[in-house]
XYZ file of C-alpha atoms in Angstrom:
428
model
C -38.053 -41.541 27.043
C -38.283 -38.673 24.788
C -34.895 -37.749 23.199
C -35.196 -34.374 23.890
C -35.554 -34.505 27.471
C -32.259 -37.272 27.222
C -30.322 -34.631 25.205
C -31.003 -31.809 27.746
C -30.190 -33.656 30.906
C -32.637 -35.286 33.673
C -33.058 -32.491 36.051
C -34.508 -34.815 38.056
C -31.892 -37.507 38.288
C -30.807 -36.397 42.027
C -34.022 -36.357 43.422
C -34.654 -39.697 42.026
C -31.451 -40.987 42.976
C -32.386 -39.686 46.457
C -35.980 -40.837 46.053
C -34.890 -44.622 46.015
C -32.401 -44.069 49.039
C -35.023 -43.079 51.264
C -37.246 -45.566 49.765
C -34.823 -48.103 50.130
C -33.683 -47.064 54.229
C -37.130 -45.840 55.262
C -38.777 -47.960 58.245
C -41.509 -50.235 56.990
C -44.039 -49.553 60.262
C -43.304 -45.497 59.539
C -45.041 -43.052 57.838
C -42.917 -41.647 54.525
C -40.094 -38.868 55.060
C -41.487 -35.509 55.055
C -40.394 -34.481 51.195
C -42.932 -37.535 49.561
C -45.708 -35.319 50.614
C -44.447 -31.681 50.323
C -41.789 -31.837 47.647
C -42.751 -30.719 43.999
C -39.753 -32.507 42.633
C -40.797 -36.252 44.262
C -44.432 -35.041 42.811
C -42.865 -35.132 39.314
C -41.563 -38.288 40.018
C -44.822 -39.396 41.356
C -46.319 -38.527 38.480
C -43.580 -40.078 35.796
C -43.182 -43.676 37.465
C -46.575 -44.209 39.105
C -49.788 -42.371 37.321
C -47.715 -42.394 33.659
C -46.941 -46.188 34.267
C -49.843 -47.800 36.392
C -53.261 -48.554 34.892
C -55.480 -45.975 36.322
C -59.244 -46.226 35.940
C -60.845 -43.550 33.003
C -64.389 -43.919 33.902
C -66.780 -46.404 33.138
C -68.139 -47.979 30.255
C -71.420 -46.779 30.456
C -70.575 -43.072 30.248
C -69.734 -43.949 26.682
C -72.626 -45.917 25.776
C -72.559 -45.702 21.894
C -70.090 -44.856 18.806
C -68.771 -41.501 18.889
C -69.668 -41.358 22.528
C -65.940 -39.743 24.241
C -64.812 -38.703 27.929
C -61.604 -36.716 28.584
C -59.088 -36.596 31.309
C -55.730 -34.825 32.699
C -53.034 -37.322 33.975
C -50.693 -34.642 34.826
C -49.619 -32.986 31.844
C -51.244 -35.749 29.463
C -54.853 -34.931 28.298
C -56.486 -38.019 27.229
C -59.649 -38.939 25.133
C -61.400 -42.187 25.556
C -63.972 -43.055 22.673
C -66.310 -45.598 21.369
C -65.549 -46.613 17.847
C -66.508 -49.110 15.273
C -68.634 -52.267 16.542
C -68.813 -50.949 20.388
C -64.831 -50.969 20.719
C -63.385 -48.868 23.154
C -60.040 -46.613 22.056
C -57.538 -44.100 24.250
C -55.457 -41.732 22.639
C -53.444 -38.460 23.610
C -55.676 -36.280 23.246
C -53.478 -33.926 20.773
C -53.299 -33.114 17.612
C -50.375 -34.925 15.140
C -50.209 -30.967 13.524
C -49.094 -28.742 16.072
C -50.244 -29.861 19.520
C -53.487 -28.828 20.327
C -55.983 -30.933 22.533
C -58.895 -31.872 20.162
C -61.588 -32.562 22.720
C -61.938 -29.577 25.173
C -65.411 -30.423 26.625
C -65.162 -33.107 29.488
C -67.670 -35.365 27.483
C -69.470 -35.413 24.370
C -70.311 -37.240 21.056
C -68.523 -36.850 17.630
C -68.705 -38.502 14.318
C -65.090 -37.644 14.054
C -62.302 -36.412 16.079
C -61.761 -33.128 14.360
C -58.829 -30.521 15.747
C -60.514 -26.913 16.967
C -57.478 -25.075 15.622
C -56.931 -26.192 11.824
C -59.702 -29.366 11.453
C -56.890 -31.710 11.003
C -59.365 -34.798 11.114
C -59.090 -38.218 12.706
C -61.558 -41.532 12.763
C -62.688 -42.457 15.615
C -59.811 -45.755 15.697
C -57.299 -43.028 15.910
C -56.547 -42.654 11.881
C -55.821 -39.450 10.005
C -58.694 -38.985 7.480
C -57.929 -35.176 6.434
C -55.375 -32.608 6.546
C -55.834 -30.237 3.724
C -53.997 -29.843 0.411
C -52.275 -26.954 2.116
C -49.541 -30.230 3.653
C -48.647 -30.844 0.150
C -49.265 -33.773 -2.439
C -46.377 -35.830 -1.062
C -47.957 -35.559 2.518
C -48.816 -38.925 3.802
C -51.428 -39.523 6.320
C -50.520 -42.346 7.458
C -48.040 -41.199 9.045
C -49.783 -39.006 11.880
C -52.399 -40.831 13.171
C -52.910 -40.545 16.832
C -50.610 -41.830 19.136
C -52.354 -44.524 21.078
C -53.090 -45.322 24.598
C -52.997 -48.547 26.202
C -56.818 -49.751 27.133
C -58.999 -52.328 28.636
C -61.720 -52.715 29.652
C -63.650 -55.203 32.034
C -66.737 -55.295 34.596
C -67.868 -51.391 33.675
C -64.773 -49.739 34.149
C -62.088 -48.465 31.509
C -58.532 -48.741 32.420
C -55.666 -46.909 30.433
C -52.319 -47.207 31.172
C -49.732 -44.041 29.293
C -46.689 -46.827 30.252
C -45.218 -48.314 26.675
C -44.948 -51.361 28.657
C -47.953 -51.533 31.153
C -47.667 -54.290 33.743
C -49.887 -57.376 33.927
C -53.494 -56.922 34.841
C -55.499 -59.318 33.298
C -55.804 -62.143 36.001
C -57.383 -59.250 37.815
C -59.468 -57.884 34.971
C -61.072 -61.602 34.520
C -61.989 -61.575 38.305
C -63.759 -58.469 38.082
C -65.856 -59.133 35.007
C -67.231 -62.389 37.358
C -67.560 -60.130 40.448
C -69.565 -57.887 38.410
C -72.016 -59.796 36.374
C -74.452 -59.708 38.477
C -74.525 -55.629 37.998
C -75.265 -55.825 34.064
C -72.822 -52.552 33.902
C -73.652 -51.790 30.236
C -77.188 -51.242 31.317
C -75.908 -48.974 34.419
C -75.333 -44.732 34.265
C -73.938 -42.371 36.324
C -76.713 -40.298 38.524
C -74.418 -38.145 39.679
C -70.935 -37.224 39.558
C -68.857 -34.632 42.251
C -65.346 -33.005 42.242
C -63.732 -32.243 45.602
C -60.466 -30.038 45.526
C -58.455 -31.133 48.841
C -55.018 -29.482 49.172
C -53.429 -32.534 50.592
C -50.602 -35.283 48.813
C -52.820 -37.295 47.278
C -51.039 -39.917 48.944
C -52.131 -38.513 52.319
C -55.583 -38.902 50.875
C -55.185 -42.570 50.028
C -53.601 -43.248 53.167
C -56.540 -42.036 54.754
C -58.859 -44.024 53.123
C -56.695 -47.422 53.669
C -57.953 -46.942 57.330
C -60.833 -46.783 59.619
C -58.995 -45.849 62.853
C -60.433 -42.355 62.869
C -63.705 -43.407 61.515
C -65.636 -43.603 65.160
C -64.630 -39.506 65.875
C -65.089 -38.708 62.474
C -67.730 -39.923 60.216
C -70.779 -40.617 62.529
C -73.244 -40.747 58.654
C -70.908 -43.461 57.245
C -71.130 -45.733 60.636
C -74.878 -45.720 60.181
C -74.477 -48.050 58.095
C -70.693 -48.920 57.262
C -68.628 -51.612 59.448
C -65.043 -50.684 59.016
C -63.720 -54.727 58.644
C -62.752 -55.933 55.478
C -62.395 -59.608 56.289
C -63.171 -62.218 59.001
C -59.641 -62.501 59.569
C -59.323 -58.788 60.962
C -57.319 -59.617 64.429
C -60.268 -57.115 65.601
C -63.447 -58.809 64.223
C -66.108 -60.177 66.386
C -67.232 -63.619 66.458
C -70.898 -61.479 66.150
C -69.403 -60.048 62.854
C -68.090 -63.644 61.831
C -71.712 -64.963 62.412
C -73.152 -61.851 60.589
C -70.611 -62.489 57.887
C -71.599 -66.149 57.384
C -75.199 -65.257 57.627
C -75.391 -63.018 54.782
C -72.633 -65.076 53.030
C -75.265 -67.863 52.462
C -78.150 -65.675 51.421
C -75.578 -64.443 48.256
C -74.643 -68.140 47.346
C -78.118 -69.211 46.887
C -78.643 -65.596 44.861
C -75.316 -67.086 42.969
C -73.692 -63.645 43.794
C -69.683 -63.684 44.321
C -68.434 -62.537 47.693
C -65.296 -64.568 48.165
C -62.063 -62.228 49.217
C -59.962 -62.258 45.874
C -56.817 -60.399 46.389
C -53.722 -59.870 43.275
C -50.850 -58.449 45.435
C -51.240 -55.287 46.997
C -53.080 -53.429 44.084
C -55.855 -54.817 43.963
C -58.794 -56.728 46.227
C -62.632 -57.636 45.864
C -64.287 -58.508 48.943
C -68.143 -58.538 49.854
C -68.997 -57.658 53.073
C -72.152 -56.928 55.112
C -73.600 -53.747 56.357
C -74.712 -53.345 59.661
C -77.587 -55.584 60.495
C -80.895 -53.662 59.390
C -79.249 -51.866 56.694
C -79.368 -52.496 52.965
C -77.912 -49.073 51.825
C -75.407 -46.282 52.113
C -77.921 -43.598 53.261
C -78.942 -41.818 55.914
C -81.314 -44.178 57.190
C -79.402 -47.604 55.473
C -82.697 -47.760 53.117
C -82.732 -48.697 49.360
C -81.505 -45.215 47.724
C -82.664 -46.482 44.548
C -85.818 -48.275 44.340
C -84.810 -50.455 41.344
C -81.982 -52.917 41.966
C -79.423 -53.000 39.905
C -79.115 -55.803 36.964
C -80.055 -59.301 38.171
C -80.027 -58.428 41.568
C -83.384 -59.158 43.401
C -82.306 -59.417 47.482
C -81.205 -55.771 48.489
C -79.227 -56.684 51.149
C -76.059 -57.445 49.272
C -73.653 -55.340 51.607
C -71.338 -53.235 49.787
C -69.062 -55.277 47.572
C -65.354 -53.022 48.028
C -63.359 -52.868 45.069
C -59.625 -51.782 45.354
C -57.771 -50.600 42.539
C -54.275 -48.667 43.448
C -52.447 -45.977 43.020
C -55.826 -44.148 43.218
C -59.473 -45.862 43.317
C -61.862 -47.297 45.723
C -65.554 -48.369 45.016
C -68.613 -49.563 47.066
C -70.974 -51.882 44.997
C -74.500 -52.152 46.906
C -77.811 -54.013 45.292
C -79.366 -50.626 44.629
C -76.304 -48.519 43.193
C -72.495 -48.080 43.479
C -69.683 -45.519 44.319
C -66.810 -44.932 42.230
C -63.517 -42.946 43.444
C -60.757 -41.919 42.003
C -58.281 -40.104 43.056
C -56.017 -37.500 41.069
C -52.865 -35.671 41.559
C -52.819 -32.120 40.930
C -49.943 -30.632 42.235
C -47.353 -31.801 45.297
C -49.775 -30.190 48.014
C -53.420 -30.713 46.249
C -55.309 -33.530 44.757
C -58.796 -34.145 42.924
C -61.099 -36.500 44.113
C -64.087 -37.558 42.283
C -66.989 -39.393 43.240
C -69.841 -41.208 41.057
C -73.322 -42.716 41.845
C -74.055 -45.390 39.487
C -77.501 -46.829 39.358
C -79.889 -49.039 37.234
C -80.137 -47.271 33.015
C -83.859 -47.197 33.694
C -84.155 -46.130 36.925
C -85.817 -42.591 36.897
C -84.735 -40.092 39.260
C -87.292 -37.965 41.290
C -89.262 -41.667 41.229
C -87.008 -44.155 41.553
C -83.742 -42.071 43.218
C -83.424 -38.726 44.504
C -80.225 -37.182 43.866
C -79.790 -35.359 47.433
C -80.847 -38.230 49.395
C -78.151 -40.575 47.356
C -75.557 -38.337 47.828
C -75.722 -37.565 51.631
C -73.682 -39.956 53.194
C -70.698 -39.681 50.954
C -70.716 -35.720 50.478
C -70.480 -36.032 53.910
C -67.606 -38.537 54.281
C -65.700 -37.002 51.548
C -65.843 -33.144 53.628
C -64.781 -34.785 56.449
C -62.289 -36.892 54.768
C -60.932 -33.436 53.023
C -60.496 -31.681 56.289
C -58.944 -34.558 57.678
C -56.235 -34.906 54.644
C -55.691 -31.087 54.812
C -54.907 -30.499 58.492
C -52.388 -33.958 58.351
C -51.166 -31.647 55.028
C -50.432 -28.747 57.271
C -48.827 -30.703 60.201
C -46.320 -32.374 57.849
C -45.358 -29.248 56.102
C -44.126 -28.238 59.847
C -40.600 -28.979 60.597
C -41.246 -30.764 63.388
C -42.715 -33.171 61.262
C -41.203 -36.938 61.356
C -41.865 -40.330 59.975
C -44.934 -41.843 63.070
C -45.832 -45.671 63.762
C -48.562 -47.183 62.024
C -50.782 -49.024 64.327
C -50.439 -52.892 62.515
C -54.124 -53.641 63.678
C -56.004 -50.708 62.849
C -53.033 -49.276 60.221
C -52.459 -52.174 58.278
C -54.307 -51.030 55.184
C -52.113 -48.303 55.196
C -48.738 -50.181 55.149
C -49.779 -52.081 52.279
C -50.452 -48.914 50.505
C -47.003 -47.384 51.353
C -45.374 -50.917 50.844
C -47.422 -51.242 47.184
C -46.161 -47.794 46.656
C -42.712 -48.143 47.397
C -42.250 -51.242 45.338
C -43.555 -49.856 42.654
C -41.591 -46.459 42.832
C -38.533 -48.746 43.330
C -39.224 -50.727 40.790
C -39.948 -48.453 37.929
C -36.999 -46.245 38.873
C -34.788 -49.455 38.516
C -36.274 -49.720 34.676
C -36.096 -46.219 34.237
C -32.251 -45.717 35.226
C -31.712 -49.046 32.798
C -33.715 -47.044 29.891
C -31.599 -44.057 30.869
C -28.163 -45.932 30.882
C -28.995 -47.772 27.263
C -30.088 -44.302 25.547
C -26.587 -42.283 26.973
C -24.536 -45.611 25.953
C -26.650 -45.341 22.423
């Protein structure tokens, strides 16, 4: 923790003294308590012990395709820079300046030879180094000393993951499984069609919770159920032996196409699962047809389902034969959250022939509205002081409890290590 913040006091130490209390008394089949989704303090907190601590996903490998190639991001207060360096390596750093502060990269994407600071060209390599500062720092200046203060990073299957924790936990075993689960995509040959940003002023746990669950599905997205069946696995108390035979159907077309499928689960953070559209569909569109004509990698049957990738605090994907969805979701403030959304599809794949933008889009601009509306109104009722924790259905909810039980482990658990850090730097 940052000495100065130790020598001035935690201003937040009751609120996450009384953040762990309710954590620690709250009813497991319940909703949260009405201040983890209205309180700006518990937001802080949110943002200190699960987005500065968790791996989050970046963006995707392919948005960087080459050296020099960056992206940016805002993790709270933290902007970040992701680059490609030397020999196709991929490097995170705080994206500000060792001089006096300032970001460096102020575009959301670009391509540098170097990372050179707007304000006073203090400039950096690309592996984070400090190549130039001026003779105005003095002959005894050494500039070694202020290279750029690192990021943890990894990255597997497509995606970048970064992590702002000093000690980030353990995410390999899951990082292996999704470089097998995504082989079949070729993701360094993939790009991004399109890419959206949806304001909703909702928790952005109220917007995760949402997604963790398909109970309002049938009265609310009527484009997604063209095509979409809401059952992640067989073993759904509410799945149809018609689904189980629809599931084992499709299930032997993808073995002989040597495509993975298998549920793979690591805790409550994370799952892979392929499952099948509904029969006669192939696609997330309007009418469940290809919305690219070119299939993606070695894919060559388009009728792969949608392959649903997990990835808490904050991302959900859909992985069809023709393209793929990527979501994340990020915090803004205690009452409003960003959501973005990104169409991958096939390098090559030329769009007005192969893909049309609009038509690839619809279902999902669609969802998302709806989803925002949804998220917004649930916003407004909780802010009402009538509000209290409600029962989660454990059939049609139970995507949601793990959420708020992977949540409130976590929260726990890094408020445990941060009292400890706390306790060690006062004793110090």
């Amino acid at each position: 923790m940052d000495t100065t913040v130790l020598s001035l006091g935690d201003p937040l130490a009751p609120a996450r003294k009384a953040t762990a209390e309710m954590l620690r008394e709250r009813n497991t089949s319940f909703s949260l308590p009405q201040p983890f989704y209205n309180d700006e303090r518990l937001f802080q907190i949110d943002m200190q012990e699960i987005f500065h601590k968790e791996w989050l996903i970046a963006g995707m490998t392919c948005e960087i395709p080459s050296k020099g190639n960056y992206l940016t991001l805002q993790i709270g207060d933290n902007p970040v820079i992701v680059v490609r360096g030397a020999e196709g390596k991929v490097h995170a750093f705080h994206n500000v300046c060792r001089h006096r502060g300032s970001r460096l990269c102020v575009s959301e994407k670009g391509k540098v030879a170097k990372l050179v600071c707007p304000y006073h060209q203090w400039t950096y390599e690309l592996d984070g180094r400090l190549l130039f500062a001026g003779s105005e720092m003095g002959a005894d200046f050494n500039l070694a000393d202020y290279s750029l203060k690192p990021v943890n990073v990894k990255t597997a299957g497509g995606y970048i993951f970064i992590s702002l924790a000093k000690e980030p936990p353990a995410i390999d075993e899951f990082l292996r499984t999704l470089d097998h689960y995504m082989e079949p995509y070729d993701m360094e040959n993939t790009k991004v069609a399109v890419k959206t940003t949806l304001m909703e002023k909702a928790n952005w746990k109220l917007v995760l919770e949402n997604n963790r669950e398909c109970y309002h599905c049938s009265g609310s997205h009527p484009e997604l159920l063209n095509t979409l069946l809401e059952w992640d696995d067989t073993n759904d108390p509410r799945a149809s032996q018609e689904f189980k035979d629809h599931v084992a159907d499709s299930a032997a077309k993808w073995e002989a196409e040597k495509i993975p499928y298998l549920h793979a689960g690591f805790g409550l953070r994370n799952r892979i699962v392929r499952m099948p559209l509904l029969k006669g569909t192939v696609s997330m569109t309007m009418d469940g047809k290809q919305g690219c004509k070119k299939l993606m990698g070695r894919i060559q049957n388009p009728d792969l389902g949608s392959m649903r990738i997990l990835h808490l605090p904050h991302s959900w994907n859909h992985c069809m034969g023709d393209h793929m969805i990527v979501f994340t979701v990020w915090p803004i403030s205690a009452q409003e959250t960003m959501v973005t959304t990104k169409w991958l599809v096939r390098k090559d794949a030329v769009e007005g022939e192969d893909y049309d933008v609009a038509r690839l889009r619809e279902v999902w601009d669609a969802t998302n509205d709806q989803d925002r509306r949804l998220a917004e109104e649930n916003q407004r009722g909780i802010n009402s002081t009538a509000y209290q924790p409600g029962p989660y259905s454990k059939t049609y909810e139970f995507g949601v409890i793990n959420f708020i039980d992977w949540y409130s482990e976590r929260m726990l658990n890094n408020l445990g290590e941060e009292s400890a850090h706390v306790r060690e730097a006062s004793v110090g």
